[in-house]
Coordinates of C-alpha atoms and ligand atoms in Angstrom, one line a residue:
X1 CA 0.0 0.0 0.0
X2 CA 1.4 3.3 -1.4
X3 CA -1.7 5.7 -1.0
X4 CA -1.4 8.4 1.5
X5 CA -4.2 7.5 3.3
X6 CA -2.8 4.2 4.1
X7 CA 0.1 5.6 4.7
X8 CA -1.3 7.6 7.3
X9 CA -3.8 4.9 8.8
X10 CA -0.4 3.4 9.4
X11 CA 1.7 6.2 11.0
X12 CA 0.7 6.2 14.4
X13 CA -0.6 3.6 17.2
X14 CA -2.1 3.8 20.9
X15 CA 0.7 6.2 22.2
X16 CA 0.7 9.6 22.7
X17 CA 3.0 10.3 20.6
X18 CA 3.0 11.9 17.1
X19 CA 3.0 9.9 14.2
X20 CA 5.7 9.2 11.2
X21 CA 4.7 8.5 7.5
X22 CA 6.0 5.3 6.6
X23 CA 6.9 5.1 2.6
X24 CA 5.4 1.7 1.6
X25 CA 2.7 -0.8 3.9
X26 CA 3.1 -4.0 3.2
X27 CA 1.3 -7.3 3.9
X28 CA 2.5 -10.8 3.4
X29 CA 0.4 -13.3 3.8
X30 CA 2.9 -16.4 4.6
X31 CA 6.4 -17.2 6.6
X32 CA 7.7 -17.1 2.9
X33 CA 7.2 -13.7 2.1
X34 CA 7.5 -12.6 5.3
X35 CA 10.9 -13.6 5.3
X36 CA 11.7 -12.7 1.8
X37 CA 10.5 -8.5 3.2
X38 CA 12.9 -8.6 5.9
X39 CA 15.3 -9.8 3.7
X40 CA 14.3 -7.0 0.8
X41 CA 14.5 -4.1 3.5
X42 CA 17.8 -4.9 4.6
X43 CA 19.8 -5.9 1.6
X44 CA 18.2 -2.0 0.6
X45 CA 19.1 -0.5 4.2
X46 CA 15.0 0.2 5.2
X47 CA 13.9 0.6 8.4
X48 CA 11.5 -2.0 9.0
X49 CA 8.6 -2.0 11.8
X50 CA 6.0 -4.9 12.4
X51 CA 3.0 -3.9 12.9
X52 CA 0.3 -6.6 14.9
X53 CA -3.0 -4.9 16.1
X54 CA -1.0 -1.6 16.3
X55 CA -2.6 -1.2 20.1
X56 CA 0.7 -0.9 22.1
X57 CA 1.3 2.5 24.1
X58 CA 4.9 2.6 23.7
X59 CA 4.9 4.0 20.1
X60 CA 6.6 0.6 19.2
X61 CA 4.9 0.5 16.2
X62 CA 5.3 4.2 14.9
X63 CA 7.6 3.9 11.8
X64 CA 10.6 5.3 11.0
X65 CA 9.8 7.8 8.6
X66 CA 10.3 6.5 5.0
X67 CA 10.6 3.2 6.5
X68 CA 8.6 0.0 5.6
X69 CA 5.8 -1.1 7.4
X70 CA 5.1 -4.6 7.8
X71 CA 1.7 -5.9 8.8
X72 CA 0.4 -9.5 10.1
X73 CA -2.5 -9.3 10.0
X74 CA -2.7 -11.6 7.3
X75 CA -0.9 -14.7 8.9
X76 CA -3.7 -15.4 11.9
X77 CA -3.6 -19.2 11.5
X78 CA -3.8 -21.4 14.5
X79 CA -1.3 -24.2 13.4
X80 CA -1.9 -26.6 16.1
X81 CA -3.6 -26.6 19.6
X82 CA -2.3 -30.0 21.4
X83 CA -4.4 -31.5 23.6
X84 CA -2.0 -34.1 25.0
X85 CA 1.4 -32.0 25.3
X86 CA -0.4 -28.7 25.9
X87 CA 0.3 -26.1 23.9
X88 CA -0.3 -24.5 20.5
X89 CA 1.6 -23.5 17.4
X90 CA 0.2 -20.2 16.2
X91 CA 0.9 -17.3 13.3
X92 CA 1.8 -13.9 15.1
X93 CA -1.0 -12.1 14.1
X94 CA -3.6 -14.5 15.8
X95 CA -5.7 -12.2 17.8
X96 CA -5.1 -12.9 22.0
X97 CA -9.2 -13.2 22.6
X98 CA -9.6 -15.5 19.8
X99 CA -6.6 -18.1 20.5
X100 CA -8.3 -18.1 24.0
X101 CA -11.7 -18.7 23.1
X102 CA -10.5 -21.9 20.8
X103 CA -8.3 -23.1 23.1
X104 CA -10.9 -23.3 25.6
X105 CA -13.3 -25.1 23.6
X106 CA -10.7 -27.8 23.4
X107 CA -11.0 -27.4 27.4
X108 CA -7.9 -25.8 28.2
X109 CA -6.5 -22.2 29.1
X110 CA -4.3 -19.4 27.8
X111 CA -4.4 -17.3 30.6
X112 CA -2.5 -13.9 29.6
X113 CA -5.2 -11.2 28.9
X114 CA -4.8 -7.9 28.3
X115 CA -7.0 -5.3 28.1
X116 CA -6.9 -4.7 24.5
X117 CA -7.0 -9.1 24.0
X118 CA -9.8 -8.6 21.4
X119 CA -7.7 -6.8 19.2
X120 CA -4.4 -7.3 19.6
X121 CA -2.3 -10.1 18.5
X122 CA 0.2 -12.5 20.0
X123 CA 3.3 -11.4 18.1
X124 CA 2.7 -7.8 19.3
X125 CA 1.9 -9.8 22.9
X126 CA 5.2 -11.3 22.4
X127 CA 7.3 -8.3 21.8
X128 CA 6.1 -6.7 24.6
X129 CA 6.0 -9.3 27.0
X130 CA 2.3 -8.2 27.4
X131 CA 0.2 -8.9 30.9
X132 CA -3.0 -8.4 32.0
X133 CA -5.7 -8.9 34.3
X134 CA -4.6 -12.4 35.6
X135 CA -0.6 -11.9 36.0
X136 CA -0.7 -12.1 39.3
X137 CA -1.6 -15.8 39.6
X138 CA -0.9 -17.0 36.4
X139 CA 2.3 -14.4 35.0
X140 CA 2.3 -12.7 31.8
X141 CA 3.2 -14.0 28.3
X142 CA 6.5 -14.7 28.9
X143 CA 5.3 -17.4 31.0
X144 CA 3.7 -18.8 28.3
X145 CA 6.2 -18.6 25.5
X146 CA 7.8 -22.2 25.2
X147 CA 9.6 -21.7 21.5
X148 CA 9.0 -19.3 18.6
X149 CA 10.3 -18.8 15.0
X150 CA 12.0 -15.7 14.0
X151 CA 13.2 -14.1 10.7
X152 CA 16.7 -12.8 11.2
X153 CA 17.8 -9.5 9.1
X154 CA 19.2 -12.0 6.0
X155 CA 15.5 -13.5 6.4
X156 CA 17.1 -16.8 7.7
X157 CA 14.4 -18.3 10.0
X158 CA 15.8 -18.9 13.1
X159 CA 14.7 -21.8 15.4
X160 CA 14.3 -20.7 19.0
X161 CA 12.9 -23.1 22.2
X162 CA 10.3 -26.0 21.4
X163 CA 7.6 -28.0 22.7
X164 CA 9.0 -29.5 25.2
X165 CA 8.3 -28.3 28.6
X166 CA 11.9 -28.4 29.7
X167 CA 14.3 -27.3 26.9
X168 CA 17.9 -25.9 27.8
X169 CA 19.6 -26.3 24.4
X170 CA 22.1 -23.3 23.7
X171 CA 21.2 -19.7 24.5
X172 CA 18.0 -19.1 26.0
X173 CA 17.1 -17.1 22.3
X174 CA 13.5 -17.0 23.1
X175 CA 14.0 -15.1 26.2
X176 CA 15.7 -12.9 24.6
X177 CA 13.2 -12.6 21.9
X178 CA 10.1 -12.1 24.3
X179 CA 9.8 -8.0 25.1
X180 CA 12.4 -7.5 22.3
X181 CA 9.7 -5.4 20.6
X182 CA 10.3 -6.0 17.5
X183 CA 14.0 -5.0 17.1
X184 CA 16.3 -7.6 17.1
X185 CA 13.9 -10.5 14.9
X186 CA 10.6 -10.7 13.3
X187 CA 8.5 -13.5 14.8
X188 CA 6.9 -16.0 12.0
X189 CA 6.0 -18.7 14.6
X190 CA 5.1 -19.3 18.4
X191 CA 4.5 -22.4 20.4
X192 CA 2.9 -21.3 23.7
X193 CA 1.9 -23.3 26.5
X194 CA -1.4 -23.9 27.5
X195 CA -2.8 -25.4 31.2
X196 CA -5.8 -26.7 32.6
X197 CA -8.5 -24.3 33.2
X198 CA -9.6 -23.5 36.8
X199 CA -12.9 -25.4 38.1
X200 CA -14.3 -22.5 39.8
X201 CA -14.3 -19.0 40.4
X202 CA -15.8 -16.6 42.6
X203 CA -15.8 -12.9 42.0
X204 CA -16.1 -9.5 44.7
X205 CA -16.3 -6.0 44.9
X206 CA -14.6 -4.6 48.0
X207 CA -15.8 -1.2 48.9
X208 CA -13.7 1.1 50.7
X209 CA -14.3 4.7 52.0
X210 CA -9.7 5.8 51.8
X211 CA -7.9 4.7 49.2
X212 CA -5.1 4.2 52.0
X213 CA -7.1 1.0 53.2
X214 CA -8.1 -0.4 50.0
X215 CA -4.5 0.0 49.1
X216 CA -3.5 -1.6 52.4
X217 CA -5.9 -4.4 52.0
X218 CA -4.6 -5.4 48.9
X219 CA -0.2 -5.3 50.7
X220 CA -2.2 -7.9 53.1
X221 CA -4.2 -10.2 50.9
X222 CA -0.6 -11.0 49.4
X223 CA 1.3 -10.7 52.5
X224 CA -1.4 -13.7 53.6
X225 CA -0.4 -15.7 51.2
X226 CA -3.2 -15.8 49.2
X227 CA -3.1 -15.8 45.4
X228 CA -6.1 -14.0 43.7
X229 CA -6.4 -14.9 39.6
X230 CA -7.2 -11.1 39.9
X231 CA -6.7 -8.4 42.5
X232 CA -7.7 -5.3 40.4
X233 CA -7.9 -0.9 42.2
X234 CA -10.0 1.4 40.9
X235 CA -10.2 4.8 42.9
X236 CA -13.2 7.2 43.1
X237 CA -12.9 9.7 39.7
X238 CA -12.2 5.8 38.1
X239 CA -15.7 4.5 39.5
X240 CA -17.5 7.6 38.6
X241 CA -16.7 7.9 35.0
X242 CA -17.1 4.0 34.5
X243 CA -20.6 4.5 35.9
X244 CA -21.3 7.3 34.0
X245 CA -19.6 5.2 30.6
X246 CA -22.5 2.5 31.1
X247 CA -24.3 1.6 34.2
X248 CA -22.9 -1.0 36.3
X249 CA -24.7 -0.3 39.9
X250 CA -20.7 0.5 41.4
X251 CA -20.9 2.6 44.9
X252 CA -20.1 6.3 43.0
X253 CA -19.4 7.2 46.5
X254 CA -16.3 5.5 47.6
X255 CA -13.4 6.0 47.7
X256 CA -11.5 3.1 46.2
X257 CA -13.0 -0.7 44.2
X258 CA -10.9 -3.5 44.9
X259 CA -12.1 -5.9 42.5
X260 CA -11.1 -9.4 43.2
X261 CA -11.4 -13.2 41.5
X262 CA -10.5 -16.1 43.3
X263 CA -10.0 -19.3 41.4
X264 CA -9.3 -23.1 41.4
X265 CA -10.6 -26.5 43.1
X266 CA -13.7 -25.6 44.8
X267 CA -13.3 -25.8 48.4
X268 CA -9.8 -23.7 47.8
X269 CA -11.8 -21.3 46.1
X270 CA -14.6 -21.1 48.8
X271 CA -11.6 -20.8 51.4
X272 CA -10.1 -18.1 49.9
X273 CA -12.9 -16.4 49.0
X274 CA -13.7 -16.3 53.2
X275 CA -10.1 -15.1 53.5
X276 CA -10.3 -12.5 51.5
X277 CA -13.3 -10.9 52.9
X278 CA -12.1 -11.4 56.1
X279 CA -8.8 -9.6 55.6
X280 CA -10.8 -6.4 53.3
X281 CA -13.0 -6.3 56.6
X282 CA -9.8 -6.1 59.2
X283 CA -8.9 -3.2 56.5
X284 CA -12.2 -1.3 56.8
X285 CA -13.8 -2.5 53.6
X286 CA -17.4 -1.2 54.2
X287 CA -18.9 -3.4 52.1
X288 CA -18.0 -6.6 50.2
X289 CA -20.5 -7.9 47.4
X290 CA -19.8 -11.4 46.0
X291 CA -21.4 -12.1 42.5
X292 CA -23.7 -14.5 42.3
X293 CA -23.7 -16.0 39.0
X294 CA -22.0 -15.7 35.9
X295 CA -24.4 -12.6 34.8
X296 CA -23.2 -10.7 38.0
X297 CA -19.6 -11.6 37.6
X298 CA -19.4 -10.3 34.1
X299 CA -20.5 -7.2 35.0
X300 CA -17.6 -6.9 37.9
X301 CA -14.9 -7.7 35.1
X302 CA -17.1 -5.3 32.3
X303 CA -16.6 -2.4 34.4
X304 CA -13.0 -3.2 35.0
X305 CA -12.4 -3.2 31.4
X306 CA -14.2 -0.2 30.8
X307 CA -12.2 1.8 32.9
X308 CA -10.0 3.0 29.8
X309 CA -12.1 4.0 27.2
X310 CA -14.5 5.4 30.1
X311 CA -11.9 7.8 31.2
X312 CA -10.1 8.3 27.7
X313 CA -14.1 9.8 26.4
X314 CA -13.2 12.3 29.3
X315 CA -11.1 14.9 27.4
X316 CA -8.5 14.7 24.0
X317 CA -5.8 13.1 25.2
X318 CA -5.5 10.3 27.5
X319 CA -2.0 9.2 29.2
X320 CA -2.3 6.1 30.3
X321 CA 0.9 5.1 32.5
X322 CA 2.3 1.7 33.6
X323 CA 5.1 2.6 36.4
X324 CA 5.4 0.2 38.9
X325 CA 6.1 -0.7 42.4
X326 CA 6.7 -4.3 44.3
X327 CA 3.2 -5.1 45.8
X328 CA 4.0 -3.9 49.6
X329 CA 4.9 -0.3 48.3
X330 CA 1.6 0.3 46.6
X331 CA 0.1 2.5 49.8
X332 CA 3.0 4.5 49.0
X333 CA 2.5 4.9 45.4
X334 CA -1.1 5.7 45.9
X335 CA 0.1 8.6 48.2
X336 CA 2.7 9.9 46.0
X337 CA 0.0 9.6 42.7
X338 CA -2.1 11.9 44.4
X339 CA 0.2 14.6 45.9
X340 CA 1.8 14.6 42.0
X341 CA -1.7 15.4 40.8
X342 CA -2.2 17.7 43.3
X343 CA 1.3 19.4 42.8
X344 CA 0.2 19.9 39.0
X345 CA -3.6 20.4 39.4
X346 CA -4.0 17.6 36.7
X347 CA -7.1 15.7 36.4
X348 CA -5.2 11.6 37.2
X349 CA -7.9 8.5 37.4
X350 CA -5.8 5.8 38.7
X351 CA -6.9 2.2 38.4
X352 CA -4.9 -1.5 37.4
X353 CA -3.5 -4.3 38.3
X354 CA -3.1 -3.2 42.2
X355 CA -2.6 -7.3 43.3
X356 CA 0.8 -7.5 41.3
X357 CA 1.8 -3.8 41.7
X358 CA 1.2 -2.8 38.5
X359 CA -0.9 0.3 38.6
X360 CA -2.3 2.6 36.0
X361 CA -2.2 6.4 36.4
X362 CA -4.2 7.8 34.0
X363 CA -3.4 11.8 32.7
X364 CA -6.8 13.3 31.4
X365 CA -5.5 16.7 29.6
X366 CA -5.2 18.3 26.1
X367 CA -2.2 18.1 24.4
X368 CA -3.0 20.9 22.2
X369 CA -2.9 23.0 25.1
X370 CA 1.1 23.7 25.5
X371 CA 1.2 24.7 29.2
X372 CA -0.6 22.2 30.4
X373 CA 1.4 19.5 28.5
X374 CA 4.3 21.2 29.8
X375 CA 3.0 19.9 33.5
X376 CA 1.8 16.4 32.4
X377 CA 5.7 16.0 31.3
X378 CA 6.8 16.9 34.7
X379 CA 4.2 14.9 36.2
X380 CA 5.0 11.8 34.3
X381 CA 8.9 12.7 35.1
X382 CA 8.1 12.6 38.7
X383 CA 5.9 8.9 38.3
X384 CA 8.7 7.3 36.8
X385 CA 11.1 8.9 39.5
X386 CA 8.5 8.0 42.1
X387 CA 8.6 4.2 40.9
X388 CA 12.1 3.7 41.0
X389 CA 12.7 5.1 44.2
X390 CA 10.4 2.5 45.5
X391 CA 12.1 -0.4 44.1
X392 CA 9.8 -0.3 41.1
X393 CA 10.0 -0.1 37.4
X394 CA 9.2 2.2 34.0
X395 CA 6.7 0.4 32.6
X396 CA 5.0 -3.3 34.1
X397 CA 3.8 -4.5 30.7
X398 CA 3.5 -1.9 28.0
X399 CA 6.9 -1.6 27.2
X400 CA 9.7 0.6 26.5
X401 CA 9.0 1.6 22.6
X402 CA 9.6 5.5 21.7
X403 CA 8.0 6.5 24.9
X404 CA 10.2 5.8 27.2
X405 CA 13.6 5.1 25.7
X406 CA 15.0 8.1 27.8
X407 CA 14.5 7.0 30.9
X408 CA 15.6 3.6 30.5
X409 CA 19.2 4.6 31.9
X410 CA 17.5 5.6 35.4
X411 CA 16.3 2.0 35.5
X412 CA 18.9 0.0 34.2
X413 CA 22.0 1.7 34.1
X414 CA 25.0 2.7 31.8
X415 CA 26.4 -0.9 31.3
X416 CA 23.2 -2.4 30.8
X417 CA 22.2 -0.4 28.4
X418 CA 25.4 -0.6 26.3
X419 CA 25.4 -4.4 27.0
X420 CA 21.7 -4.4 24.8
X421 CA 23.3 -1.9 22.9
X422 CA 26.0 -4.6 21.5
X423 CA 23.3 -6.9 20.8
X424 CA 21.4 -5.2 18.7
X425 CA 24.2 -4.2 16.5
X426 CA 25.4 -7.7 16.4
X427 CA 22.0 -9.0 15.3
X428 CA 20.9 -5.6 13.1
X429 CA 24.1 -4.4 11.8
X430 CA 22.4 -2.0 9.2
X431 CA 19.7 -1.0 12.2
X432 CA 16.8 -1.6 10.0
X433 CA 14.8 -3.7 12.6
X434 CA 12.4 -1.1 14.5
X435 CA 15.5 1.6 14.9
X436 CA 15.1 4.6 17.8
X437 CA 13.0 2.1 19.7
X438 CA 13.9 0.7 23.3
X439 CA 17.5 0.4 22.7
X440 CA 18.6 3.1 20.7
X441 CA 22.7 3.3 19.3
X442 CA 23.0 6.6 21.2
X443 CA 21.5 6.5 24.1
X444 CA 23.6 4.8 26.4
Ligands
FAD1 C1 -7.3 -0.4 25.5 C2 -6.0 -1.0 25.7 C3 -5.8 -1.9 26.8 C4 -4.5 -2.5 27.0 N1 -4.3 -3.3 28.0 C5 -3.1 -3.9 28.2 C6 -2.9 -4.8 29.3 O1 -3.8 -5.0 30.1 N2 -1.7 -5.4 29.4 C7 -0.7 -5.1 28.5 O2 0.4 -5.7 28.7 N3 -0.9 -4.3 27.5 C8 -2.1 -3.7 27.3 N4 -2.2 -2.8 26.3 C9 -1.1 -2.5 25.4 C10 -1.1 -3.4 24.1 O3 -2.3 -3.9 23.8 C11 0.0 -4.5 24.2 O4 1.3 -4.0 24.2 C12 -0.1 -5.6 23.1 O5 0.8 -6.6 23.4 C13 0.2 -5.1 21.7 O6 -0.2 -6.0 20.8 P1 -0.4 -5.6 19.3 O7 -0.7 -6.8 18.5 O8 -1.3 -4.5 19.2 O9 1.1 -5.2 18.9 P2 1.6 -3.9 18.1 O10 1.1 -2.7 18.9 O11 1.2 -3.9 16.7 O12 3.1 -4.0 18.3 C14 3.8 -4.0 19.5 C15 5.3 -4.3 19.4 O13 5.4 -5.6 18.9 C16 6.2 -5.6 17.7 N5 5.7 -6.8 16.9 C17 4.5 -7.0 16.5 N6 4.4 -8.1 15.8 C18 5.7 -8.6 15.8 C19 6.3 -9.7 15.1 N7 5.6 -10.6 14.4 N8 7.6 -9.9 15.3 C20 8.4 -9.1 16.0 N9 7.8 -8.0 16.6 C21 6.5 -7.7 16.5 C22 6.0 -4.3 17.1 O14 7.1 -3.9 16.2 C23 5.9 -3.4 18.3 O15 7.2 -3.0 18.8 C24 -3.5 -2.2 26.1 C25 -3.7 -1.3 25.0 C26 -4.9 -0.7 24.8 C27 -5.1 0.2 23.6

């Protein structure tokens, strides 16, 4: 595709970032051709970016201008789902939602799901190590990769893991491949694991009148060594906007959700379930409601997801953030998010992944409007800061991408960086494989 509306359609992603015109789009529709592109760009020295649902919020998929974008949405076969060795062999652009929908009608599970599951794929899950709702019990997609296949930059397809479940032949390549978002190898194949489903599940709304004790509820839930499938925080401008998105009967007046699935045998599942009410009690929950059937539990888990797109409706741009924090040091964050917003009178709905640290801060403002974006900079300056002062992290599960690229040193430090520098340029001499993101040849 050549037009310059396609062109444009593919310039930009999820990010907030601005977007860069690509020179060509192009989609091949089998491992052949997909090798013989990445081949093509780099005998021609063109910067080459895959592209997968395009929903990442790292600006991982925004090109390099002039550059070639390559699309997979083309090569969504499921290969194989294996009911005896448990796993299956898919294409990367397989959409998350509807691997996990077939692999559970062969009665199995593929737990990772993120938000955005209906639309985006597993390569793009892949490359950025992509998590989700259930991490805490079950991990995120690395946890799931067991092999993949990858085109190298001489389009030589590059064997990586298998289906066994223990495999320690060579380098660990496929570790090194999972989060690599998309710059060192272009995925063709990927053999992920799959496991039994859970027999039960019960799902609960903890309502809480400080944010302080929700937040301190959920430090003691883990610290009682109980694993929740979920363990999701939403706080109050979250609850209100979500109720005002579409009607889901949540308490508008408190102060903080903690929305919580248990899972597994039955009588664990009751157990915990007890347990868990019993310790958001001792933590001045006011109110715990426990859905009753399935109708009432997809309601708990519909307002979760609506939290985004509730709050992005809210004004033009939305920054969604992903710092953060090991789980005991979430009170602390909570208190830090809200002096930050306070310091630069921005409008910040926090909600996420509160049960494995991983929180999201959510920046309502304008970007058109200079001074103001001038003070969500700052502000998102003082998250990350924030984070890594408390043992945490730049970004849980969205990556690294365009986004953050100059922070990375803060996290990781001179002679990490230059280590993943070397790699690159080892694998991607010519640095046509998704150059300026996550590791960039300057920035160390
Ligand atoms: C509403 C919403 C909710 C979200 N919720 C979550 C969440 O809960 N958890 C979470 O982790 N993320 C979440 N995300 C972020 C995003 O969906 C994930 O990062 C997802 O993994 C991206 O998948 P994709 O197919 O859209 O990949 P893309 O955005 O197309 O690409 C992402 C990266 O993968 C690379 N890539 C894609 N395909 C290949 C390939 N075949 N080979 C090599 N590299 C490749 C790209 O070059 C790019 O660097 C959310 C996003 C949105 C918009």
């Amino acid at each position: 595709m050549t037009s310059e509306t396609d062109r444009y359609a593919y310039s930009y992603d999820a990010a907030v970032l601005d977007g860069e015109m690509p020179a060509i789009v192009v989609r091949p529709e089998n491992s052949e051709t997909l090798g013989e592109v990445v081949k093509l760009c780099n005998d021609n020295g063109l910067p080459l970016t895959v592209r997968g649902g395009g929903t990442n919020l790292s600006g991982g998929t925004i090109p390099k201008p002039g550059g070639v974008v390559v699309l997979t949405n083309s090569m969504t076969k499921i290969l194989e789902i294996n009911e005896e060795d448990l796993y299956a062999v898919v294409e990367p652009g397989v959409v998350t939602a509807q691997l996990a929908a077939q692999v559970a009608s062969s009665g199995l599970f593929y737990p990772p799901d993120p938000g955005s599951q209906t639309v985006s794929t597993i390569g793009g899950n892949v490359a950025e190590n992509a998590g989700g709702l259930r991490g805490l019990k079950y991990g995120v997609t690395k946890d799931y990769v067991m092999g993949l296949e990858f085109f190298d930059t001489g389009g030589n397809l590059v064997k990586a893991g298998g289906k066994t479940v223990k495999c320690v032949t060579g380098l660990n390549l496929s570790g090194l491949m999972v989060g690599s978002e998309g710059t060192l190898g272009v995925f063709n194949k990927i053999i992920l694991k799959l496991i039994p489903p859970p027999q039960a599940a019960k799902s609960m709304l903890a309502i809480f009148d400080s944010v302080k004790a929700a937040s301190e509820a959920v430090a003691a839930i883990i610290a009682g060594k109980i694993l929740p499938a979920t363990l999701e925080m939403m706080d109050n401008f979250t609850i209100r906007t979500v109720e005002n998105f579409r009607r889901a009967g949540l308490p508008t007046d408190a102060a903080a959700l903690l929305l919580i699935e248990v899972d597994g045998h039955p009588a664990q599942v009751a157990d915990d379930a007890a347990r868990v009410e019993t310790i958001c009690r001792e933590n001045d929950a006011r109110e715990l409601r426990v859905a009753s059937d399935q109708h009432e539990r997809n309601a708990i888990w519909q307002a979760r997801r609506d939290a985004l797109p509730a709050l992005a409706k809210l004004k033009p741009t939305c920054v969604l953030e992903d710092a953060t924090v090991p789980r005991s040091k979430i009170p602390a964050m909570i208190e830090a998010l809200e002096l930050i917003s306070k310091k630069y009178q921005l409008t910040i709905g926090t909600f996420g992944h509160a049960g494995d640290g991983n929180l999201h801060p959510t920046i309502l403002t304008d970007k058109r409007d200079k001074k103001e974006w001038e003070k969500v900079e700052n502000a998102i300056d003082e998250i990350f800061d924030c984070a890594l002062g408390l043992d945490g992290t730049l970004s849980g599960e969205h990556g690294i991408g365009m986004a953050k690229a100059k922070f990375m040193v803060r996290e990781v430090g001179k002679a990490s960086l230059d280590y993943a520098t070397r790699i690159k340029a080892a694998v991607d001499p010519k640095n046509i494989l998704n150059p300026e993101k996550m590791v960039r040849r300057n920035n160390g």
